[in-house]
PDB file of C-alpha atoms in Angstrom:
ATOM      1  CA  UNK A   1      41.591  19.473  11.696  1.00  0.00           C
ATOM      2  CA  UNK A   2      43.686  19.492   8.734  1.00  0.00           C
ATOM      3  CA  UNK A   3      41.652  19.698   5.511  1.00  0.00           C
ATOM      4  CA  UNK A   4      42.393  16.474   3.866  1.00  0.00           C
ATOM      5  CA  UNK A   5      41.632  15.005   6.713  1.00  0.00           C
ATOM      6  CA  UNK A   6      38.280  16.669   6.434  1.00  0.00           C
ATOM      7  CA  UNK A   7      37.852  15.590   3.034  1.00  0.00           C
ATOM      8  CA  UNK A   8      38.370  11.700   3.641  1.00  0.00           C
ATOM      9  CA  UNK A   9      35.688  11.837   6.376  1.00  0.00           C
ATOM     10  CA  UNK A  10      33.217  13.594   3.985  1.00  0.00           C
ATOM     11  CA  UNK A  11      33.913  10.916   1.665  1.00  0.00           C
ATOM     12  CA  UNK A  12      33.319   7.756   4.117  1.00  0.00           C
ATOM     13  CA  UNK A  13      30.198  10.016   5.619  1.00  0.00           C
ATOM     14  CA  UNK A  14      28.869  10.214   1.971  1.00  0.00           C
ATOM     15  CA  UNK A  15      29.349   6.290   1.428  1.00  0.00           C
ATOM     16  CA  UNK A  16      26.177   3.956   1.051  1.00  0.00           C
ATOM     17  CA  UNK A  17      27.939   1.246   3.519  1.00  0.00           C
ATOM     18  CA  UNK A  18      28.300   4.253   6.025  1.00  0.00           C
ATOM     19  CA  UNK A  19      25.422   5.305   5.749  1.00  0.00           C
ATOM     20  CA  UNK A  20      23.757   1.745   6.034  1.00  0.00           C
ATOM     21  CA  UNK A  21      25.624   1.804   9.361  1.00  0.00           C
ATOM     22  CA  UNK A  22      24.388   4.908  10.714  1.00  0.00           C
ATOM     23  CA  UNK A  23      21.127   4.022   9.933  1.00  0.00           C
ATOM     24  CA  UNK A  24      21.400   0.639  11.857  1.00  0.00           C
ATOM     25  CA  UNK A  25      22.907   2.114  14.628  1.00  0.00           C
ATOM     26  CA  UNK A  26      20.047   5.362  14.920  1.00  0.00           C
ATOM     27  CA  UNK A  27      17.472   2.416  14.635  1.00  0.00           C
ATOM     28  CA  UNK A  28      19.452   0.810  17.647  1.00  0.00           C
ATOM     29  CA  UNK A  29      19.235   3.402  19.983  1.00  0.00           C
ATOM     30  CA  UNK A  30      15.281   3.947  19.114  1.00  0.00           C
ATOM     31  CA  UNK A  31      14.388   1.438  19.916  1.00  0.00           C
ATOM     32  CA  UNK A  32      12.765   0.350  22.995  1.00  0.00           C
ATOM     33  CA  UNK A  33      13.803  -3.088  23.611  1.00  0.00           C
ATOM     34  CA  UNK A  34      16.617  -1.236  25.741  1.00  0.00           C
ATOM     35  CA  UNK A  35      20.165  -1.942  26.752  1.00  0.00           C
ATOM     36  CA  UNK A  36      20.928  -4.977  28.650  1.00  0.00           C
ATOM     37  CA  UNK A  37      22.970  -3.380  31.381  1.00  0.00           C
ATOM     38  CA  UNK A  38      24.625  -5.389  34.607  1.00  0.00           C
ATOM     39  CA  UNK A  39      26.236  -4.415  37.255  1.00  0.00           C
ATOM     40  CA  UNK A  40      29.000  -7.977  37.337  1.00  0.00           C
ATOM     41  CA  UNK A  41      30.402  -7.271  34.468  1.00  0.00           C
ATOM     42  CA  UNK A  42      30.680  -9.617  31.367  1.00  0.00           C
ATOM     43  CA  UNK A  43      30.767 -13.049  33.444  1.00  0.00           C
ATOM     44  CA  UNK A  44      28.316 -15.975  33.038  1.00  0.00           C
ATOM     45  CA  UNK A  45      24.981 -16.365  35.271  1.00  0.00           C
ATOM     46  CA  UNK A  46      26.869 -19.298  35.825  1.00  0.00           C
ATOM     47  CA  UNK A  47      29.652 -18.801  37.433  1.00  0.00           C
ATOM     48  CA  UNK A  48      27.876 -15.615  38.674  1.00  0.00           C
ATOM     49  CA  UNK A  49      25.754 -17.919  40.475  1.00  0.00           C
ATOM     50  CA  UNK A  50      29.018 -20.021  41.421  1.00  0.00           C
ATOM     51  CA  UNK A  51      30.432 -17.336  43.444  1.00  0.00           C
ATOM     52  CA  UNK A  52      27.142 -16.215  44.985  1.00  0.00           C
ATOM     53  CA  UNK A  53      27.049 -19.550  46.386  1.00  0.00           C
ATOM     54  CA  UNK A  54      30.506 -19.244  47.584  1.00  0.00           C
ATOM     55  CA  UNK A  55      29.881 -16.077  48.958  1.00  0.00           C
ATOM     56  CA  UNK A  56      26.623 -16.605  51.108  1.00  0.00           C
ATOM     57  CA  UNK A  57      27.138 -20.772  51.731  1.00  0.00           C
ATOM     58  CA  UNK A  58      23.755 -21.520  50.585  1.00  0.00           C
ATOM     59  CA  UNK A  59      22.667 -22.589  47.219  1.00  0.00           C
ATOM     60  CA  UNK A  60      21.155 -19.515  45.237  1.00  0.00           C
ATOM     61  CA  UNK A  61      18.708 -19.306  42.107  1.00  0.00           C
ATOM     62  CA  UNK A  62      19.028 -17.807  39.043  1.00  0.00           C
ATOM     63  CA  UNK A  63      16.183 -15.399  39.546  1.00  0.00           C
ATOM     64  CA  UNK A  64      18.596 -14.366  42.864  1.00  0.00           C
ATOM     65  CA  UNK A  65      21.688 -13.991  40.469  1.00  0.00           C
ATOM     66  CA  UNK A  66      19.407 -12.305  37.860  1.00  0.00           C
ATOM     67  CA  UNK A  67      18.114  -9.743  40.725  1.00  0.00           C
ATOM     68  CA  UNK A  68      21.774  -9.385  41.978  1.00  0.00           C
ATOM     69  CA  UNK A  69      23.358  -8.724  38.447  1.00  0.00           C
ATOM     70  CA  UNK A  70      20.829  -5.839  37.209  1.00  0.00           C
ATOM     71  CA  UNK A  71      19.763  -4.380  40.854  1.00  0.00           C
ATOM     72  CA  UNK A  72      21.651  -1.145  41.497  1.00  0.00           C
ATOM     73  CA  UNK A  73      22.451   0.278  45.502  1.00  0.00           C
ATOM     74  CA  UNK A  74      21.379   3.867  45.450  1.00  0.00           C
ATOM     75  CA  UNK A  75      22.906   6.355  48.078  1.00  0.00           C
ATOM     76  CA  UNK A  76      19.922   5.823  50.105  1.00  0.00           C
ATOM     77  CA  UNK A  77      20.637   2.150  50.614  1.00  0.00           C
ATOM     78  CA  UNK A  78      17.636   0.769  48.278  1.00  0.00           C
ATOM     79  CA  UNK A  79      18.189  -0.624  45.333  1.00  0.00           C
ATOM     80  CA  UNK A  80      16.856  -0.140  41.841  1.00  0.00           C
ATOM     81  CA  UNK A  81      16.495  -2.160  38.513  1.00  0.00           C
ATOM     82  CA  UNK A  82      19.297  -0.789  35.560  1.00  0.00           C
ATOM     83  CA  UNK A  83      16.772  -0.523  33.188  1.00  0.00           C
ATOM     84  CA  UNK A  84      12.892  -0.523  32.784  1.00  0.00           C
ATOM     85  CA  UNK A  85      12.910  -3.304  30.827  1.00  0.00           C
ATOM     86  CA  UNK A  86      14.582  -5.972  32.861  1.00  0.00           C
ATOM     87  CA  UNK A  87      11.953  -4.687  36.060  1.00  0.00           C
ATOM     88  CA  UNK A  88       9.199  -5.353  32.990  1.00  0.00           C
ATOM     89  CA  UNK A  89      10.640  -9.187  32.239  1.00  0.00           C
ATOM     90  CA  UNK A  90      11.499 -10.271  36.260  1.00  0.00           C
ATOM     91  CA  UNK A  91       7.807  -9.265  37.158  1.00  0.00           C
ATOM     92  CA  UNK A  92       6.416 -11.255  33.785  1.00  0.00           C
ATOM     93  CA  UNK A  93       8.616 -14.251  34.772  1.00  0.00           C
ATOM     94  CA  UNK A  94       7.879 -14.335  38.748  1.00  0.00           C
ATOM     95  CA  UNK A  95       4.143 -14.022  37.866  1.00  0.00           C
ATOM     96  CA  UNK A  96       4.368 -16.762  34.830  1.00  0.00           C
ATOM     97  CA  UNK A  97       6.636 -18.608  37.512  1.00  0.00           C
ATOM     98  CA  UNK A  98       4.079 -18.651  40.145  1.00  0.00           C
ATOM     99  CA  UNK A  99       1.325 -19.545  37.864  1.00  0.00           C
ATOM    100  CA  UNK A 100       3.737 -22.905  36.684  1.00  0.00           C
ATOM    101  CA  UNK A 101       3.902 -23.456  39.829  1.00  0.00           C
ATOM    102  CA  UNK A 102       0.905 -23.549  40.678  1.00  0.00           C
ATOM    103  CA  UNK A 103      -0.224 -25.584  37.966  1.00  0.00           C
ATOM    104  CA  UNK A 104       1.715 -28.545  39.432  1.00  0.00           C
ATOM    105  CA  UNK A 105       0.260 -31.111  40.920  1.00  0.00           C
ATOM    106  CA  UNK A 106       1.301 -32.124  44.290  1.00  0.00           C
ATOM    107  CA  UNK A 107       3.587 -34.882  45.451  1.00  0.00           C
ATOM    108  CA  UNK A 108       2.234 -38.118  47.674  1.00  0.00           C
ATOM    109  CA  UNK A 109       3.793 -36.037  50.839  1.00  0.00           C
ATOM    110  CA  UNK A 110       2.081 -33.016  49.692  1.00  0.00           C
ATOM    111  CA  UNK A 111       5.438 -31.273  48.831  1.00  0.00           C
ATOM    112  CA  UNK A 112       5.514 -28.810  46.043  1.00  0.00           C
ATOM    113  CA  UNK A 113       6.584 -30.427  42.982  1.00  0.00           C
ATOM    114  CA  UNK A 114      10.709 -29.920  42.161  1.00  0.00           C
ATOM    115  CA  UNK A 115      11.318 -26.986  40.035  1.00  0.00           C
ATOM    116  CA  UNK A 116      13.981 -28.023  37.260  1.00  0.00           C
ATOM    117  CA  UNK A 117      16.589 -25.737  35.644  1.00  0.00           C
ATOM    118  CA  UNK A 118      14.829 -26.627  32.485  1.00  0.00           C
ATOM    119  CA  UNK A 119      11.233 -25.528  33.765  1.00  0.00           C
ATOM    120  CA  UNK A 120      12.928 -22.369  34.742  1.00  0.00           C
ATOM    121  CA  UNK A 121      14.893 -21.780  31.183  1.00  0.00           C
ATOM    122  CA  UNK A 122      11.496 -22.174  29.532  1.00  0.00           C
ATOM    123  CA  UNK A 123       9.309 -20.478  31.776  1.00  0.00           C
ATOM    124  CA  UNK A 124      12.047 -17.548  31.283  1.00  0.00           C
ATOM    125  CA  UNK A 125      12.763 -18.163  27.468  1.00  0.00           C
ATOM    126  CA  UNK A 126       8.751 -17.678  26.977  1.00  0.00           C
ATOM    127  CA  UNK A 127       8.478 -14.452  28.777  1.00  0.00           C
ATOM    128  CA  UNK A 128      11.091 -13.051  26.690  1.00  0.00           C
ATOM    129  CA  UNK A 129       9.844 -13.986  23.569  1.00  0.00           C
ATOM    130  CA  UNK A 130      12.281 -16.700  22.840  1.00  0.00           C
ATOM    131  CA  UNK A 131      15.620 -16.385  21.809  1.00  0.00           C
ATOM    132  CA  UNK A 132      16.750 -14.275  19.122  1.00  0.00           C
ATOM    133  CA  UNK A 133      20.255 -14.534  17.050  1.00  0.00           C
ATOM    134  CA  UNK A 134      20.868 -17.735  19.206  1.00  0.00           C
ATOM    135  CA  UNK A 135      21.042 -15.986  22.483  1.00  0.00           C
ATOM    136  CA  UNK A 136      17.827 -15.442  25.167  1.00  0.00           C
ATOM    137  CA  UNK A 137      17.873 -12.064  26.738  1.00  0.00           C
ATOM    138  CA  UNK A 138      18.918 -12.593  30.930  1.00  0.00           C
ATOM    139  CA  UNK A 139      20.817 -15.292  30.731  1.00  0.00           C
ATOM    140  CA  UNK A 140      24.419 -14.413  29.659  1.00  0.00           C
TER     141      UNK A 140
END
């Protein structure tokens, strides 16, 4: 590397804003919220869940979409969560799902009660701890 090319990187490396950065961005990778990895790329649950439906002809849930977008095939043919974390959040929601659920009272037929999309965004938004900068972890 040329030398006052070395120079000018000294001089941003020596710079409070820099060094505000870096300090942000070691903080970052400490910490152990975690990544928030996928394996569909950057597209909605939304239309995630669109083209599931497409693909198997059936109606699918967001917890299915969810388990499809951060489930991983090993070599072996199982499959394994991306990260610790989002195995740590799917258990906390099924379990605070099932409890909801359970919590419901009947209908006259003695049919569950019907699970809204909005019971499942809040059931989901509380096990996360609510959203944070405007966005709730999971839900793209």
């Amino acid at each position: 590397m040329l030398k006052d090319m070395w120079d000018r990187l000294i001089v941003i490396w020596a710079s409070e804003e820099f060094k505000k950065r870096s300090n942000a961005a070691k903080a970052a990778r400490a910490s152990n919220t975690g990544d928030s990895l996928h394996t569909r790329g950057s597209i909605s649950m939304e239309n995630n869940r669109r083209r599931m439906e497409k693909e198997k002809g059936r109606l699918v849930t967001y917890a299915e979409v969810f388990e499809d977008k951060h489930l991983k095939k090993k070599k072996d043919g199982t499959r394994e969560w991306v990260e610790p974390r989002i195995a740590r959040v799917y258990e906390a929601y099924q379990q605070r799902f099932e409890e909801w659920r359970h919590s419901q009272p009947d209908s006259e037929d003695s049919s569950s009660t019907q699970v809204s999309l909005n019971d499942v965004a809040s059931i989901w938004t509380q096990v996360v701890g609510g959203a944070k900068k405007g966005r709730t972890y999971g839900l793209g």
